[in-house]
Amino acid sequence: MEIFINPEKATWIEIVKRPVFDYRQLETKVSSILDDVKSNGDAAIKKYTAQFDGVVLNDLAVTENEMAAAALQVDEDLRVAIEVAKNNIAAFHASQTEAVIKIETIDGVVCWRKSVAIEKVGLYIPGGTAPLFSTLLMLGIPAVLAGCKEIVVCTPPGKNGEINPVILYVAHLIGIKNMYKVGGVQAIAAMAYGTNSIPKVNKIFGPGNQYVTAAKQLVNATGVAIDMPAGPSELAVYADETCNPSFVAADLLSQAEHGADSQVLLVASSLSIVEMVHDEIEKQLPVLPRSAIAAQALQNSLAVVMENVAGAFELLNAYAPEHLIIASENAEYLAEKVVNAGSVFMGNYSPESAGDYASGTNHTLPTNGHAKAYSGVSLDSFVKKITFQQINKAGIKNIGRAVQVMAAAEGLAAHKNAVSIRLNEINK
Amino acid sequence: MEIFINPEKATWIEIVKRPVFDYRQLETKVSSILDDVKSNGDAAIKKYTAQFDGVVLNDLAVTENEMAAAALQVDEDLRVAIEVAKNNIAAFHASQTEAVIKIETIDGVVCWRKSVAIEKVGLYIPGGTAPLFSTLLMLGIPAVLAGCKEIVVCTPPGKNGEINPVILYVAHLIGIKNMYKVGGVQAIAAMAYGTNSIPKVNKIFGPGNQYVTAAKQLVNATGVAIDMPAGPSELAVYADETCNPSFVAADLLSQAEHGADSQVLLVASSLSIVEMVHDEIEKQLPVLPRSAIAAQALQNSLAVVMENVAGAFELLNAYAPEHLIIASENAEYLAEKVVNAGSVFMGNYSPESAGDYASGTNHTLPTNGHAKAYSGVSLDSFVKKITFQQINKAGIKNIGRAVQVMAAAEGLAAHKNAVSIRLNEINK
């Protein structure tokens, strides 16, 4: 960990910068897979599944029996844990339901918004070394709550042609029926364009490797909505003298174990805190199964001493972390200073991993500084907010003149006429 | 207008399709301007302003004096009209403010979302034949309401080097101070990358021609947020026997006058309604100043007779129009059937032009079928919703076991350890 002490603002640009990955370099390769699936559907998908996942499949769809049977393979312990997470995630996301509020902006003109579920959504759940069933909870629960009619889940099969039973169990538990054994670029293509087996969707959610990310960006440019731009996971910790350095070290390591490209930033109120955290990392790191990955991520990570609290949060806002832990007994006061972050963990007993799994907040969050303009996934992500206006005769008399004058000033006579013809009818 | 009568579902794909415009064909040209502005800043902007707008500028920024002086050039009538619009737009968008709701998902675990303004936003207001000051109202009012700290407005200068006084007046009225005389791709580049004169922003809003749209898509792919993908404006009207055909004709014409590429779709409950509307169009069209443009747009437009109401709305939802007028005395009942639309205008006295200017709803809406997954601009568009969680010792005891078990099942030992180290401390 490189250490900066009260760095000048001019150097912040170095501290807050992220590794640049230009997805355009993958464009040719990814586009050719997208085009192939668009033209050849299931046949292309099966070809790439054989090539990349090493398994030949007859059917892409998971059967109801496979889903129901999965529960028997999941430990009681894990089922209980998933139940806790599910309840908390559902409770928090249900609280995001927006009531219709009708506003009479002027006498006779009533306006409102109504949240209507996106009809067809696709959830991509990566495979790889571990089954990310937590991501299925985070995407599937709000999709079901929002009332999306068709929820399609794609996840790559293992070499045995099966999907990890925990993922199947979670899907079944939360009420998802359309699940397909397909991963990578070919999964994004299937959901973007549709195939005989896999329905086309309106919006695609979910994390993935660089190829999946590139594929999502490419289909997004052609009109399929996506959750948000993706990048390596990140954690910033603000730690002051009321922190517990061993907790801070554990939190930094939990982020670092995600991958060698994980981003970790420690901002501390004194050098001694950085030193104590560093010592704790040295103690905790060696016993971790993924210590090699974590060590590599930590090499690219930074610690910054900011003796001035306002400056510390200015720097953190400039960084705009995906996750921000405020490791302080003063977290309630300090959290008011947060302007840019995906999700904030307040106090010494709020580890990031709580939010990754079970506190109730969503773990699909903006990375790479996107927290300056993007929100994490929420119930909002699965609805459109349609506006309505209901204008009666009194209403059009009240705003008619304004519309006529403004339309005329913009040179749009037919816009004006649409009001005039109504006012003439009323005044007849 | 081509007429379809109770078309089979298999033919709907032809009815709902939009003209395809591939922005990638502009990519080379647009990218070179973006890159030039990125490298050469204001000098490049002045070069393109001379080239495309035909005016050589010394200063890009509009002065405070220019803004204050503009009011004197705007008619009293128009100032009153703008005031009405401003009040209604402000009232409706203020109602979208989201209160913080703290949820205790489980004892000791409190989660909430807080809407925080995006710090820096850029609003693009096109120039061209008419000054689109209404767009500045629609984007500027929610930006100010949201509390965005830096609101940058770019709009092309006329050949005299000035900005239309109505646009300046509106900016001044709603409290916008940072205004720049720059249009086209160079304006998008300036706001995406920043120059000496023009600040870099986090999110870019506003309509524009195909070059501006392509530029927004390209900077979006490199990490600058944008409001939504853009396309030609659209109107669908559902008209039944309780409609007023002359009103429907006026509404269709108000959409058609936008441009030759405007999309108009009439869905009627009987052929006689289509015929009556057609006769009214013939009457109203010739006297319009933009009749040539409107006539061209109408040539590409469609009328569909759907005798079955459910089928009519199924078709309209498949089309997912930017604007949908329900020209019926039964609008309240019928509006419940709307699943995909940007904004809905209910009843015979709710013309689209009311929403374009003054009802209070936003007129920046998803086109091109994007209403299936995107919402129009609202207060939400100018904020991020940051999640917070505050977990106390009881809370981490309540969810700790779930986090440990799930993290272990996902193979993330350090995630588990971040909880274990806290539980150990509590149980010491």
XYZ file of N, CA and C in Angstrom, chain B residues 217-331:
345
model
N -23.957 9.345 -27.240
C -23.749 7.894 -27.097
C -22.265 7.560 -26.945
N -21.426 8.256 -27.694
C -19.988 7.958 -27.635
C -19.385 8.372 -26.291
N -19.746 9.547 -25.784
C -19.183 9.932 -24.481
C -19.782 9.074 -23.365
N -21.022 8.628 -23.553
C -21.644 7.727 -22.574
C -20.848 6.424 -22.456
N -20.389 5.911 -23.590
C -19.631 4.658 -23.576
C -18.296 4.826 -22.848
N -17.825 6.066 -22.711
C -16.557 6.289 -21.999
C -16.798 6.764 -20.571
N -18.054 6.712 -20.104
C -18.272 6.910 -18.671
C -19.055 8.143 -18.254
N -19.432 9.024 -19.180
C -20.249 10.175 -18.806
C -21.719 9.756 -18.927
N -22.487 9.952 -17.875
C -23.890 9.557 -17.925
C -24.661 10.468 -18.882
N -25.710 9.937 -19.489
C -26.611 10.762 -20.312
C -28.047 10.497 -19.879
N -28.953 11.405 -20.278
C -30.350 11.268 -19.853
C -30.985 9.996 -20.392
N -30.924 9.806 -21.707
C -31.516 8.598 -22.298
C -31.160 8.568 -23.785
N -31.299 7.401 -24.426
C -31.068 7.376 -25.872
C -32.160 8.194 -26.571
N -31.794 8.874 -27.637
C -32.739 9.779 -28.296
C -33.140 9.267 -29.667
N -34.279 9.719 -30.137
C -34.760 9.394 -31.481
C -35.841 10.387 -31.863
N -36.368 10.283 -33.084
C -37.405 11.218 -33.520
C -38.632 11.156 -32.610
N -39.272 12.308 -32.425
C -40.429 12.412 -31.551
C -41.619 11.611 -32.102
N -42.484 11.150 -31.203
C -43.577 10.242 -31.569
C -44.866 10.573 -30.816
N -45.967 10.304 -31.473
C -47.266 10.396 -30.808
C -48.139 9.249 -31.267
N -48.763 8.570 -30.316
C -49.832 7.637 -30.650
C -51.115 8.189 -30.042
N -52.214 8.070 -30.784
C -53.511 8.493 -30.267
C -54.446 7.296 -30.298
N -55.097 7.042 -29.173
C -56.197 6.091 -29.189
C -57.498 6.902 -29.229
N -58.311 6.641 -30.229
C -59.552 7.414 -30.370
C -60.737 6.469 -30.499
N -61.743 6.690 -29.664
C -62.975 5.899 -29.814
C -64.135 6.817 -30.188
N -65.340 6.298 -30.146
C -66.490 7.063 -30.649
C -66.806 8.290 -29.782
N -66.183 8.390 -28.599
C -66.389 9.584 -27.770
C -65.310 10.638 -27.996
N -64.453 10.426 -28.990
C -63.415 11.419 -29.278
C -63.998 12.586 -30.058
N -63.215 13.639 -30.181
C -63.565 14.737 -31.073
C -62.575 14.682 -32.241
N -63.013 14.245 -33.435
C -62.065 14.009 -34.533
C -61.242 15.247 -34.909
N -61.806 16.431 -34.753
C -61.015 17.622 -35.107
C -59.881 17.830 -34.101
N -60.114 17.484 -32.829
C -59.047 17.562 -31.830
C -57.952 16.533 -32.166
N -58.403 15.319 -32.501
C -57.421 14.267 -32.812
C -56.552 14.682 -34.000
N -57.192 15.238 -35.010
C -56.443 15.693 -36.184
C -55.424 16.758 -35.789
N -55.847 17.693 -34.956
C -54.941 18.768 -34.529
C -53.759 18.196 -33.749
N -54.021 17.188 -32.935
C -52.940 16.572 -32.150
C -51.948 15.836 -33.053
N -52.484 15.094 -34.018
C -51.595 14.373 -34.935
C -50.733 15.368 -35.720
N -51.345 16.471 -36.131
C -50.593 17.481 -36.881
C -49.540 18.159 -36.009
N -49.857 18.338 -34.724
C -48.879 19.005 -33.847
C -47.630 18.133 -33.720
N -47.822 16.816 -33.778
C -46.658 15.944 -33.745
C -45.953 15.957 -35.092
N -46.743 15.918 -36.161
C -46.166 15.811 -37.505
C -45.333 17.032 -37.866
N -45.662 18.202 -37.305
C -44.906 19.394 -37.704
C -43.484 19.417 -37.136
N -43.185 18.522 -36.168
C -41.840 18.522 -35.563
C -40.757 18.281 -36.603
N -41.037 17.341 -37.523
C -40.021 17.053 -38.529
C -40.531 15.960 -39.432
N -39.897 15.832 -40.571
C -40.357 14.837 -41.542
C -40.220 13.424 -40.981
N -39.322 13.250 -39.998
C -39.109 11.916 -39.426
C -39.991 11.657 -38.199
N -40.872 12.595 -37.872
C -41.774 12.387 -36.732
C -42.651 11.162 -36.957
N -42.972 10.488 -35.880
C -43.777 9.272 -35.959
C -45.171 9.527 -35.418
N -46.179 9.168 -36.198
C -47.558 9.347 -35.765
C -48.318 8.044 -35.977
N -49.025 7.609 -34.944
C -49.821 6.388 -35.043
C -51.211 6.662 -34.472
N -52.221 6.422 -35.284
C -53.603 6.557 -34.811
C -54.200 5.170 -34.664
N -54.683 4.857 -33.473
C -55.404 3.600 -33.262
C -56.845 3.974 -32.924
N -57.777 3.532 -33.755
C -59.174 3.946 -33.578
C -60.068 2.726 -33.441
N -61.208 2.940 -32.780
C -62.110 1.813 -32.527
C -62.995 1.500 -33.736
N -62.985 2.364 -34.750
C -63.767 2.072 -35.967
C -63.169 2.810 -37.161
N -63.489 2.312 -38.352
C -62.976 2.935 -39.568
C -63.555 4.332 -39.746
N -64.799 4.527 -39.291
C -65.401 5.849 -39.510
C -64.645 6.929 -38.728
N -64.089 6.567 -37.566
C -63.291 7.551 -36.818
C -62.047 7.923 -37.622
N -61.401 6.921 -38.185
C -60.219 7.190 -38.998
C -60.586 8.121 -40.153
N -61.729 7.862 -40.757
C -62.143 8.693 -41.895
C -62.451 10.131 -41.463
N -63.112 10.271 -40.337
C -63.422 11.619 -39.852
C -62.143 12.385 -39.509
N -61.208 11.687 -38.857
C -59.934 12.326 -38.498
C -59.188 12.714 -39.777
N -59.207 11.809 -40.748
C -58.538 12.085 -42.014
C -59.110 13.333 -42.684
N -60.425 13.447 -42.698
C -61.075 14.629 -43.292
C -60.660 15.904 -42.557
N -60.574 15.808 -41.241
C -60.174 16.974 -40.446
C -58.716 17.369 -40.727
N -57.877 16.357 -40.910
C -56.476 16.650 -41.239
C -56.414 17.415 -42.563
N -57.182 16.964 -43.527
C -57.200 17.624 -44.842
C -57.589 19.096 -44.707
N -58.493 19.354 -43.777
C -58.938 20.743 -43.551
C -57.863 21.581 -42.856
N -57.255 20.977 -41.823
C -56.351 21.760 -40.969
C -54.941 21.903 -41.541
N -54.512 20.899 -42.283
C -53.115 20.868 -42.743
C -52.739 22.068 -43.612
N -53.541 22.421 -44.631
C -53.065 23.418 -45.595
C -52.730 24.775 -44.978
N -53.404 25.123 -43.881
C -53.172 26.459 -43.320
C -51.961 26.513 -42.382
N -51.315 25.359 -42.139
C -50.176 25.362 -41.216
C -48.925 25.904 -41.907
N -48.151 26.728 -41.205
C -46.907 27.230 -41.804
C -45.925 26.093 -42.125
N -45.919 25.047 -41.322
C -45.000 23.936 -41.568
C -45.736 22.766 -42.234
N -46.686 23.091 -43.114
C -47.522 22.037 -43.702
C -46.710 21.034 -44.541
N -45.651 21.495 -45.180
C -44.874 20.578 -46.023
C -44.217 19.497 -45.165
N -43.620 19.935 -44.039
C -42.988 18.974 -43.111
C -44.044 18.019 -42.554
N -45.177 18.585 -42.125
C -46.224 17.758 -41.519
C -46.768 16.749 -42.519
N -46.942 17.184 -43.759
C -47.481 16.284 -44.786
C -46.529 15.108 -45.012
N -45.233 15.417 -44.992
C -44.237 14.361 -45.197
C -44.260 13.363 -44.041
N -44.348 13.888 -42.805
C -44.402 13.006 -41.635
C -45.657 12.128 -41.688
N -46.766 12.708 -42.139
C -48.019 11.945 -42.178
C -47.971 10.819 -43.214
N -47.185 11.049 -44.269
C -47.047 10.006 -45.290
C -46.486 8.709 -44.713
N -45.589 8.856 -43.741
C -44.991 7.664 -43.130
C -45.808 7.157 -41.948
N -46.947 7.754 -41.709
C -47.701 7.426 -40.501
C -48.781 6.403 -40.786
N -49.279 5.819 -39.714
C -50.219 4.714 -39.859
C -51.489 4.956 -39.060
N -52.590 4.452 -39.586
C -53.836 4.401 -38.816
C -54.245 2.941 -38.720
N -54.630 2.534 -37.521
C -55.013 1.146 -37.305
C -56.405 1.123 -36.681
N -57.293 0.367 -37.292
C -58.611 0.174 -36.680
C -58.539 -1.082 -35.819
N -58.830 -0.908 -34.533
C -58.845 -2.061 -33.626
C -60.205 -2.036 -32.937
N -61.075 -2.930 -33.360
C -62.432 -2.901 -32.810
C -62.463 -3.423 -31.378
N -61.440 -4.179 -31.020
C -61.344 -4.732 -29.672
C -60.443 -3.840 -28.814
N -60.978 -3.334 -27.720
C -60.226 -2.380 -26.888
C -58.960 -3.009 -26.319
N -59.082 -4.242 -25.815
C -57.914 -4.893 -25.220
C -56.811 -5.029 -26.270
N -57.200 -5.421 -27.469
C -56.236 -5.553 -28.556
C -55.592 -4.221 -28.900
N -56.406 -3.161 -28.876
C -55.882 -1.828 -29.197
C -54.755 -1.452 -28.234
N -54.986 -1.695 -26.946
C -53.966 -1.307 -25.972
C -52.779 -2.280 -25.961
N -53.050 -3.507 -26.352
C -51.920 -4.432 -26.503
C -50.991 -3.932 -27.619
N -51.605 -3.482 -28.711
C -50.819 -2.932 -29.816
C -50.081 -1.662 -29.384
N -50.781 -0.783 -28.671
C -50.146 0.466 -28.222
C -48.993 0.183 -27.264
N -49.154 -0.809 -26.402
C -48.064 -1.178 -25.502
C -46.897 -1.794 -26.269
N -47.188 -2.499 -27.343
C -46.115 -3.057 -28.173
C -45.366 -1.931 -28.887
N -46.097 -0.868 -29.234
C -45.481 0.287 -29.885
C -44.682 1.115 -28.877
N -45.165 1.222 -27.644
C -44.481 1.963 -26.575
C -44.173 3.400 -26.984
N -45.226 4.185 -27.210
C -45.009 5.536 -27.731
C -44.412 6.496 -26.708
N -43.704 7.486 -27.222
C -43.219 8.574 -26.364
C -44.428 9.285 -25.727
N -45.363 9.703 -26.577
C -46.593 10.353 -26.100
C -47.785 9.492 -26.490
N -48.727 9.349 -25.581
C -49.962 8.632 -25.889
C -51.150 9.479 -25.456
N -51.980 9.857 -26.425
C -53.225 10.559 -26.099
C -54.362 9.543 -26.099
N -55.145 9.544 -25.050
C -56.341 8.704 -25.020
C -57.536 9.626 -25.256
N -57.945 9.695 -26.519
C -58.997 10.623 -26.923
C -60.349 9.940 -26.728
N -60.773 9.938 -25.480
C -61.999 9.218 -25.124
C -62.528 9.773 -23.815
N -63.830 9.772 -23.682
C -64.423 10.191 -22.393
C -64.208 9.110 -21.326
N -63.736 7.982 -21.810
C -63.492 6.828 -20.953
C -62.008 6.702 -20.568
N -61.290 7.814 -20.649
C -59.819 7.763 -20.545
C -59.336 7.204 -19.206
